[in-house]
mmCIF file of C-alpha atoms and ligand atoms in Angstrom:
data_model
loop_
_atom_site.group_PDB
_atom_site.id
_atom_site.type_symbol
_atom_site.label_atom_id
_atom_site.label_comp_id
_atom_site.label_asym_id
_atom_site.label_seq_id
_atom_site.Cartn_x
_atom_site.Cartn_y
_atom_site.Cartn_z
ATOM 1 C CA MET H 6 2.792 14.237 -24.437
ATOM 2 C CA ASP H 7 1.918 17.349 -22.356
ATOM 3 C CA ILE H 8 3.204 17.876 -18.965
ATOM 4 C CA LEU H 9 0.936 19.761 -16.647
ATOM 5 C CA LYS H 10 2.227 20.967 -13.111
ATOM 6 C CA THR H 11 -0.795 22.966 -11.820
ATOM 7 C CA LYS H 12 -4.303 21.853 -11.061
ATOM 8 C CA ALA H 13 -5.593 24.728 -13.130
ATOM 9 C CA ASP H 14 -3.568 23.764 -16.145
ATOM 10 C CA MET H 15 -4.628 20.068 -15.763
ATOM 11 C CA GLN H 16 -8.350 20.982 -15.502
ATOM 12 C CA ALA H 17 -8.218 23.268 -18.442
ATOM 13 C CA TRP H 18 -6.549 20.558 -20.609
ATOM 14 C CA SER H 19 -9.192 17.985 -19.712
ATOM 15 C CA ALA H 20 -12.008 20.540 -20.191
ATOM 16 C CA ARG H 21 -10.662 21.374 -23.453
ATOM 17 C CA LYS H 22 -10.592 17.686 -24.583
ATOM 18 C CA LYS H 23 -13.986 17.073 -23.210
ATOM 19 C CA LYS H 24 -15.335 19.991 -25.189
ATOM 20 C CA GLN H 25 -13.763 18.326 -28.292
ATOM 21 C CA GLY H 26 -16.024 15.237 -27.450
ATOM 22 C CA LYS H 27 -12.965 13.193 -26.258
ATOM 23 C CA THR H 28 -12.954 10.649 -23.333
ATOM 24 C CA ILE H 29 -10.224 10.508 -20.866
ATOM 25 C CA SER H 30 -8.613 7.436 -19.343
ATOM 26 C CA PHE H 31 -6.543 7.851 -16.165
ATOM 27 C CA VAL H 32 -3.917 6.033 -14.230
ATOM 28 C CA PRO H 33 -2.897 7.568 -10.886
ATOM 29 C CA THR H 34 0.535 6.568 -9.556
ATOM 30 C CA MET H 35 3.311 7.748 -7.192
ATOM 31 C CA GLY H 36 5.929 7.428 -9.949
ATOM 32 C CA TYR H 37 9.108 5.284 -10.135
ATOM 33 C CA LEU H 38 7.261 3.318 -12.769
ATOM 34 C CA HIS H 39 7.760 -0.349 -13.367
ATOM 35 C CA LYS H 40 5.993 -2.971 -15.551
ATOM 36 C CA GLY H 41 3.055 -2.936 -13.121
ATOM 37 C CA HIS H 42 2.229 0.573 -13.780
ATOM 38 C CA VAL H 43 2.916 0.195 -17.569
ATOM 39 C CA SER H 44 0.283 -2.721 -17.653
ATOM 40 C CA LEU H 45 -2.205 -0.260 -16.161
ATOM 41 C CA LEU H 46 -1.324 2.256 -18.952
ATOM 42 C CA ASP H 47 -1.718 -0.586 -21.578
ATOM 43 C CA ILE H 48 -5.207 -1.338 -20.105
ATOM 44 C CA GLY H 49 -6.212 2.345 -20.012
ATOM 45 C CA LYS H 50 -4.973 3.308 -23.501
ATOM 46 C CA PRO H 51 -7.796 1.692 -25.567
ATOM 47 C CA LEU H 52 -10.480 2.814 -23.017
ATOM 48 C CA GLY H 53 -10.227 6.497 -23.797
ATOM 49 C CA ASP H 54 -9.282 8.909 -26.521
ATOM 50 C CA GLU H 55 -6.850 10.537 -24.116
ATOM 51 C CA LEU H 56 -4.593 8.754 -21.526
ATOM 52 C CA VAL H 57 -3.585 10.775 -18.467
ATOM 53 C CA LEU H 58 -0.966 9.513 -16.000
ATOM 54 C CA SER H 59 -0.441 11.274 -12.612
ATOM 55 C CA ILE H 60 2.737 11.131 -10.623
ATOM 56 C CA PHE H 61 2.392 12.365 -7.052
ATOM 57 C CA VAL H 62 3.914 11.074 -3.940
ATOM 58 C CA ASN H 63 1.012 12.003 -1.730
ATOM 59 C CA PRO H 64 2.247 12.939 1.786
ATOM 60 C CA THR H 65 -1.186 12.368 3.461
ATOM 61 C CA GLN H 66 -1.204 8.663 2.915
ATOM 62 C CA PHE H 67 2.087 8.132 4.710
ATOM 63 C CA GLY H 68 2.207 7.721 8.483
ATOM 64 C CA PRO H 69 4.750 9.645 10.561
ATOM 65 C CA ASN H 70 7.195 6.675 10.722
ATOM 66 C CA GLU H 71 6.764 5.672 7.002
ATOM 67 C CA ASP H 72 9.067 5.980 4.020
ATOM 68 C CA LEU H 73 7.756 9.309 2.569
ATOM 69 C CA ASP H 74 11.183 10.923 2.465
ATOM 70 C CA ALA H 75 12.840 7.805 1.020
ATOM 71 C CA TYR H 76 10.245 7.074 -1.552
ATOM 72 C CA PRO H 77 12.137 6.461 -4.850
ATOM 73 C CA SER H 78 11.906 8.817 -7.827
ATOM 74 C CA ASN H 79 13.135 8.967 -11.402
ATOM 75 C CA ILE H 80 10.901 11.309 -13.275
ATOM 76 C CA GLN H 81 12.934 11.344 -16.441
ATOM 77 C CA ASN H 82 12.528 7.453 -16.789
ATOM 78 C CA ASP H 83 8.842 7.806 -15.866
ATOM 79 C CA LEU H 84 8.282 10.241 -18.605
ATOM 80 C CA ASN H 85 10.091 7.971 -21.131
ATOM 81 C CA LEU H 86 7.942 5.007 -20.140
ATOM 82 C CA ALA H 87 4.803 7.221 -20.279
ATOM 83 C CA GLN H 88 5.654 8.398 -23.764
ATOM 84 C CA GLN H 89 6.288 4.787 -24.961
ATOM 85 C CA ALA H 90 2.909 3.749 -23.494
ATOM 86 C CA GLY H 91 0.993 6.354 -25.484
ATOM 87 C CA VAL H 92 0.346 8.717 -22.550
ATOM 88 C CA THR H 93 -1.071 12.098 -23.855
ATOM 89 C CA ALA H 94 -0.727 14.000 -20.594
ATOM 90 C CA VAL H 95 1.108 13.643 -17.340
ATOM 91 C CA PHE H 96 -0.101 15.593 -14.242
ATOM 92 C CA LEU H 97 3.028 16.304 -12.242
ATOM 93 C CA PRO H 98 1.993 18.415 -9.250
ATOM 94 C CA ASP H 99 4.140 19.229 -6.179
ATOM 95 C CA LYS H 100 2.998 18.962 -2.595
ATOM 96 C CA THR H 101 2.043 22.685 -2.082
ATOM 97 C CA GLU H 102 -0.067 22.677 -5.252
ATOM 98 C CA MET H 103 -2.103 19.733 -4.155
ATOM 99 C CA TYR H 104 -2.441 20.794 -0.467
ATOM 100 C CA GLY H 105 -2.304 24.611 -0.068
ATOM 101 C CA PRO H 106 -2.032 26.416 3.304
ATOM 102 C CA GLY H 107 -5.145 25.887 5.426
ATOM 103 C CA TYR H 108 -6.193 22.641 3.688
ATOM 104 C CA GLN H 109 -8.703 20.996 6.041
ATOM 105 C CA THR H 110 -11.000 18.505 3.992
ATOM 106 C CA HIS H 111 -10.634 14.793 4.194
ATOM 107 C CA VAL H 112 -12.527 11.820 2.523
ATOM 108 C CA SER H 113 -13.060 8.825 4.928
ATOM 109 C CA LEU H 114 -14.764 5.570 4.746
ATOM 110 C CA ASP H 115 -16.516 3.800 7.701
ATOM 111 C CA LEU H 116 -15.654 0.107 7.119
ATOM 112 C CA LEU H 117 -13.291 -0.985 4.400
ATOM 113 C CA PRO H 118 -10.117 0.867 5.876
ATOM 114 C CA GLN H 119 -10.574 -0.930 9.222
ATOM 115 C CA TYR H 120 -9.212 -4.093 7.885
ATOM 116 C CA LEU H 121 -5.847 -5.528 6.502
ATOM 117 C CA CYS H 122 -3.438 -2.630 5.831
ATOM 118 C CA GLY H 123 -5.665 -0.127 7.565
ATOM 119 C CA ARG H 124 -4.830 -1.609 11.058
ATOM 120 C CA SER H 125 -1.017 -0.974 10.841
ATOM 121 C CA ARG H 126 -1.496 2.019 8.579
ATOM 122 C CA PRO H 127 -4.301 4.015 10.284
ATOM 123 C CA VAL H 128 -3.994 7.249 8.274
ATOM 124 C CA HIS H 129 -3.186 5.706 4.893
ATOM 125 C CA PHE H 130 -6.622 5.102 3.220
ATOM 126 C CA GLY H 131 -8.042 8.441 4.338
ATOM 127 C CA GLY H 132 -5.024 9.957 2.461
ATOM 128 C CA VAL H 133 -5.664 7.722 -0.547
ATOM 129 C CA ALA H 134 -9.370 8.454 -0.697
ATOM 130 C CA THR H 135 -8.723 12.145 -0.344
ATOM 131 C CA VAL H 136 -6.056 12.407 -3.085
ATOM 132 C CA VAL H 137 -7.951 10.169 -5.505
ATOM 133 C CA THR H 138 -11.110 12.398 -5.100
ATOM 134 C CA LYS H 139 -8.965 15.465 -5.704
ATOM 135 C CA LEU H 140 -7.329 13.693 -8.679
ATOM 136 C CA PHE H 141 -10.753 12.721 -10.088
ATOM 137 C CA ASN H 142 -11.959 16.423 -9.802
ATOM 138 C CA ILE H 143 -8.725 17.682 -11.346
ATOM 139 C CA VAL H 144 -8.301 15.295 -14.266
ATOM 140 C CA MET H 145 -12.082 14.632 -14.773
ATOM 141 C CA PRO H 146 -11.531 11.128 -16.312
ATOM 142 C CA ASP H 147 -14.299 8.795 -17.712
ATOM 143 C CA VAL H 148 -12.343 5.739 -16.813
ATOM 144 C CA ALA H 149 -9.569 5.114 -14.190
ATOM 145 C CA VAL H 150 -7.237 2.067 -13.825
ATOM 146 C CA PHE H 151 -6.161 0.819 -10.510
ATOM 147 C CA GLY H 152 -3.920 -2.380 -9.794
ATOM 148 C CA LYS H 153 -5.146 -5.362 -7.846
ATOM 149 C CA LYS H 154 -1.690 -5.334 -6.132
ATOM 150 C CA ASP H 155 -3.415 -2.879 -3.860
ATOM 151 C CA PHE H 156 -6.666 -4.846 -3.440
ATOM 152 C CA GLN H 157 -7.968 -2.993 -0.460
ATOM 153 C CA GLN H 158 -7.107 0.339 -2.240
ATOM 154 C CA LEU H 159 -9.185 -0.795 -5.254
ATOM 155 C CA ALA H 160 -12.057 -1.912 -3.097
ATOM 156 C CA ILE H 161 -12.010 1.476 -1.335
ATOM 157 C CA ILE H 162 -11.990 3.476 -4.536
ATOM 158 C CA ARG H 163 -14.809 1.408 -5.957
ATOM 159 C CA GLN H 164 -16.929 2.021 -2.803
ATOM 160 C CA MET H 165 -16.013 5.723 -2.735
ATOM 161 C CA VAL H 166 -17.015 6.128 -6.405
ATOM 162 C CA LYS H 167 -20.372 4.427 -5.689
ATOM 163 C CA ASP H 168 -21.077 6.383 -2.469
ATOM 164 C CA LEU H 169 -20.050 9.840 -3.699
ATOM 165 C CA ASP H 170 -21.565 9.321 -7.235
ATOM 166 C CA PHE H 171 -18.506 9.796 -9.374
ATOM 167 C CA ASN H 172 -19.406 9.175 -12.898
ATOM 168 C CA ILE H 173 -16.216 7.294 -13.477
ATOM 169 C CA LYS H 174 -15.686 3.590 -14.553
ATOM 170 C CA ILE H 175 -13.174 1.960 -12.231
ATOM 171 C CA ILE H 176 -11.084 -0.863 -13.907
ATOM 172 C CA GLY H 177 -8.726 -3.195 -11.826
ATOM 173 C CA GLY H 178 -5.534 -4.549 -13.431
ATOM 174 C CA GLU H 179 -3.986 -7.913 -12.610
ATOM 175 C CA ILE H 180 -0.764 -8.059 -10.519
ATOM 176 C CA ILE H 181 2.382 -8.018 -12.600
ATOM 177 C CA ARG H 182 5.239 -10.150 -11.043
ATOM 178 C CA GLU H 183 8.950 -10.685 -11.429
ATOM 179 C CA LYS H 184 9.979 -14.018 -12.943
ATOM 180 C CA ASP H 185 10.406 -15.550 -9.360
ATOM 181 C CA GLY H 186 6.801 -14.442 -8.389
ATOM 182 C CA LEU H 187 7.525 -11.289 -6.372
ATOM 183 C CA ALA H 188 4.893 -8.606 -7.221
ATOM 184 C CA MET H 189 6.439 -5.608 -8.744
ATOM 185 C CA SER H 190 6.682 -2.518 -6.500
ATOM 186 C CA SER H 191 8.432 0.770 -6.484
ATOM 187 C CA ARG H 192 9.366 -0.288 -2.855
ATOM 188 C CA ASN H 193 11.332 -3.449 -4.126
ATOM 189 C CA ALA H 194 14.149 -0.933 -4.844
ATOM 190 C CA TYR H 195 14.896 -0.582 -1.119
ATOM 191 C CA LEU H 196 15.710 -4.360 -0.933
ATOM 192 C CA THR H 197 19.364 -5.462 -0.615
ATOM 193 C CA PRO H 198 20.341 -8.640 -2.498
ATOM 194 C CA ALA H 199 19.755 -10.874 0.520
ATOM 195 C CA GLN H 200 16.291 -9.106 1.344
ATOM 196 C CA ARG H 201 15.414 -9.523 -2.410
ATOM 197 C CA ALA H 202 15.981 -13.288 -2.188
ATOM 198 C CA SER H 203 13.721 -13.358 0.908
ATOM 199 C CA ALA H 204 11.081 -11.284 -0.728
ATOM 200 C CA VAL H 205 9.684 -14.231 -2.745
ATOM 201 C CA CYS H 206 8.354 -15.471 0.573
ATOM 202 C CA LEU H 207 5.012 -13.696 -0.135
ATOM 203 C CA SER H 208 4.175 -15.244 -3.403
ATOM 204 C CA GLN H 209 5.297 -18.534 -2.149
ATOM 205 C CA ALA H 210 3.129 -18.454 0.806
ATOM 206 C CA ILE H 211 0.335 -17.457 -1.597
ATOM 207 C CA GLN H 212 1.207 -20.625 -3.736
ATOM 208 C CA LEU H 213 1.327 -22.693 -0.590
ATOM 209 C CA LEU H 214 -2.218 -21.583 0.421
ATOM 210 C CA LYS H 215 -3.682 -22.302 -2.936
ATOM 211 C CA GLN H 216 -2.208 -25.794 -2.922
ATOM 212 C CA LYS H 217 -3.705 -26.432 0.489
ATOM 213 C CA VAL H 218 -7.086 -25.130 -0.371
ATOM 214 C CA ALA H 219 -6.924 -27.364 -3.482
ATOM 215 C CA GLN H 220 -6.107 -30.229 -1.294
ATOM 216 C CA GLY H 221 -9.287 -29.560 0.776
ATOM 217 C CA VAL H 222 -7.937 -27.547 3.763
ATOM 218 C CA ARG H 223 -10.697 -25.119 4.931
ATOM 219 C CA SER H 224 -9.517 -24.091 8.321
ATOM 220 C CA VAL H 225 -8.205 -20.474 8.189
ATOM 221 C CA PRO H 226 -6.219 -20.679 11.399
ATOM 222 C CA ASP H 227 -4.429 -23.777 10.049
ATOM 223 C CA LEU H 228 -3.776 -22.095 6.732
ATOM 224 C CA ALA H 229 -2.473 -18.822 8.330
ATOM 225 C CA ARG H 230 -0.215 -20.716 10.679
ATOM 226 C CA GLU H 231 1.257 -22.702 7.696
ATOM 227 C CA ALA H 232 1.767 -19.600 5.564
ATOM 228 C CA LYS H 233 3.371 -17.642 8.523
ATOM 229 C CA ALA H 234 5.844 -20.646 9.247
ATOM 230 C CA LEU H 235 6.918 -20.564 5.554
ATOM 231 C CA ILE H 236 7.434 -16.779 5.599
ATOM 232 C CA LEU H 237 9.436 -16.796 8.707
ATOM 233 C CA SER H 238 11.711 -19.430 7.408
ATOM 234 C CA PHE H 239 13.163 -16.666 5.245
ATOM 235 C CA ASP H 240 15.812 -14.438 6.534
ATOM 236 C CA GLN H 241 14.918 -10.826 7.616
ATOM 237 C CA THR H 242 11.146 -11.285 7.482
ATOM 238 C CA ARG H 243 8.564 -10.169 10.125
ATOM 239 C CA VAL H 244 4.751 -10.780 9.463
ATOM 240 C CA ASP H 245 2.575 -7.763 9.706
ATOM 241 C CA TYR H 246 -0.578 -9.770 8.819
ATOM 242 C CA ILE H 247 -1.833 -12.764 6.874
ATOM 243 C CA GLU H 248 -5.420 -12.792 6.546
ATOM 244 C CA LEU H 249 -8.150 -14.673 4.662
ATOM 245 C CA CYS H 250 -11.267 -12.650 4.160
ATOM 246 C CA ASP H 251 -14.356 -11.864 2.194
ATOM 247 C CA PRO H 252 -13.136 -10.110 -1.089
ATOM 248 C CA LYS H 253 -16.108 -7.722 -1.098
ATOM 249 C CA THR H 254 -16.320 -6.655 2.626
ATOM 250 C CA LEU H 255 -12.798 -7.626 3.679
ATOM 251 C CA GLU H 256 -14.138 -9.058 6.733
ATOM 252 C CA PRO H 257 -12.025 -11.979 8.045
ATOM 253 C CA VAL H 258 -13.464 -15.481 7.512
ATOM 254 C CA GLU H 259 -12.809 -18.471 9.775
ATOM 255 C CA THR H 260 -13.424 -21.081 6.934
ATOM 256 C CA VAL H 261 -12.414 -20.847 3.363
ATOM 257 C CA GLN H 262 -15.460 -19.638 1.195
ATOM 258 C CA ALA H 263 -16.101 -20.195 -2.481
ATOM 259 C CA GLU H 264 -14.057 -17.017 -3.087
ATOM 260 C CA THR H 265 -11.617 -16.002 -0.478
ATOM 261 C CA LEU H 266 -9.117 -13.217 -0.500
ATOM 262 C CA VAL H 267 -5.788 -14.066 0.948
ATOM 263 C CA ALA H 268 -3.854 -10.892 1.841
ATOM 264 C CA MET H 269 -0.609 -10.298 3.515
ATOM 265 C CA ALA H 270 2.011 -7.574 4.549
ATOM 266 C CA VAL H 271 5.469 -8.594 5.348
ATOM 267 C CA GLN H 272 8.327 -6.484 6.583
ATOM 268 C CA VAL H 273 11.454 -7.638 4.662
ATOM 269 C CA GLY H 274 14.276 -5.697 6.204
ATOM 270 C CA LYS H 275 13.215 -2.107 6.147
ATOM 271 C CA SER H 276 10.695 -2.610 3.384
ATOM 272 C CA ARG H 277 6.961 -3.449 3.951
ATOM 273 C CA LEU H 278 5.719 -5.544 1.141
ATOM 274 C CA ILE H 279 2.136 -6.642 0.367
ATOM 275 C CA ASP H 280 0.652 -9.326 -1.853
ATOM 276 C CA ASN H 281 -2.683 -11.005 -2.344
ATOM 277 C CA ALA H 282 -4.805 -13.378 -4.476
ATOM 278 C CA VAL H 283 -8.381 -14.414 -4.678
ATOM 279 C CA ILE H 284 -8.582 -18.246 -4.065
ATOM 280 C CA LYS H 285 -11.654 -20.092 -5.531
ATOM 281 C CA THR H 286 -12.627 -23.450 -4.367
ATOM 282 C CA ALA H 287 -14.561 -24.594 -7.433
HETATM 283 P P1 AMP T 313 1.763 3.209 -6.859
HETATM 284 O O1 AMP T 313 2.695 4.054 -7.638
HETATM 285 O O2 AMP T 313 2.447 2.152 -6.032
HETATM 286 O O3 AMP T 313 0.906 4.075 -5.864
HETATM 287 O O4 AMP T 313 0.797 2.513 -7.656
HETATM 288 C C1 AMP T 313 -0.109 3.017 -8.653
HETATM 289 C C2 AMP T 313 -0.902 2.020 -9.220
HETATM 290 O O5 AMP T 313 -0.192 0.925 -9.756
HETATM 291 C C3 AMP T 313 -1.879 1.328 -8.160
HETATM 292 O O6 AMP T 313 -3.102 1.247 -8.803
HETATM 293 C C4 AMP T 313 -1.234 0.174 -7.836
HETATM 294 O O7 AMP T 313 -2.162 -0.820 -7.445
HETATM 295 C C5 AMP T 313 -0.673 -0.375 -9.257
HETATM 296 N N1 AMP T 313 0.361 -1.208 -9.254
HETATM 297 C C6 AMP T 313 1.499 -1.121 -8.298
HETATM 298 N N2 AMP T 313 2.251 -2.347 -8.519
HETATM 299 C C7 AMP T 313 1.581 -3.039 -9.328
HETATM 300 C C8 AMP T 313 1.808 -4.421 -9.838
HETATM 301 N N3 AMP T 313 2.794 -5.148 -9.598
HETATM 302 N N4 AMP T 313 0.934 -4.917 -10.792
HETATM 303 C C9 AMP T 313 -0.124 -4.180 -11.190
HETATM 304 N N5 AMP T 313 -0.542 -2.959 -10.722
HETATM 305 C C10 AMP T 313 0.448 -2.485 -9.760
#
């Protein structure tokens, strides 16, 4: 497994592989890998001759009062997991390598970032779109795998790839969960035992909404009220948003549709956790 720390080395590595006729599969991450990340590597492995993992805690996708400085890291463990998953190259740049002095170009989308997490994290998706564009130009993958855990991010990447004509196939991986339903996340490491117990509220709220929809409830305000009440019955929780929306446009809906995205962000103690599911009526 090769470890590349500069953009020039990574680009040269990919160019060499491409010259040999090899295809490249790519999984971008911020590190502190868990089974959710590994599932994306497992999806990516058979889709290319080479499998590239990037680990970069991208500062431009964090707001001023967010957890950039506290973001967990364990590079040695990440490299071990990468090796076991069959990664052939790890791109491990630092902040100044990615954004040199005088950096001034940003990628932004008009509509998708206005919804859901974009409301409380106004700079987030611009940072994501910009860094993913850069990573695509550096790694030059044929296929890239992203998790549905970050549903809005995946929608934004798909739109960006279409709009900017990237010749890259985007694959979405299912959400990997702990036994009690909590979606795996590097941020779960921040939770105290009491907060960890409360963190199941998101997946339980999703289950409640699925049941209610199966029972025939269609009113979004009623569903959102019930989900919110369930979440607030857990200690140390604060609801950022619970929304039901169109899975393609992310526009809020008033009534449950044939396919409806339910998405939520909940502050549990100091950690902001997200979860989602697409609910089908048929
Ligand atoms: P992150 O390191 O949190 O930026 O995540 C890197 C990639 O892993 C993103 O595409 C995430 O959507 C994906 N991911 C994170 N958690 C999970 C999970 N529990 N299940 C599946 N994919 C995940």
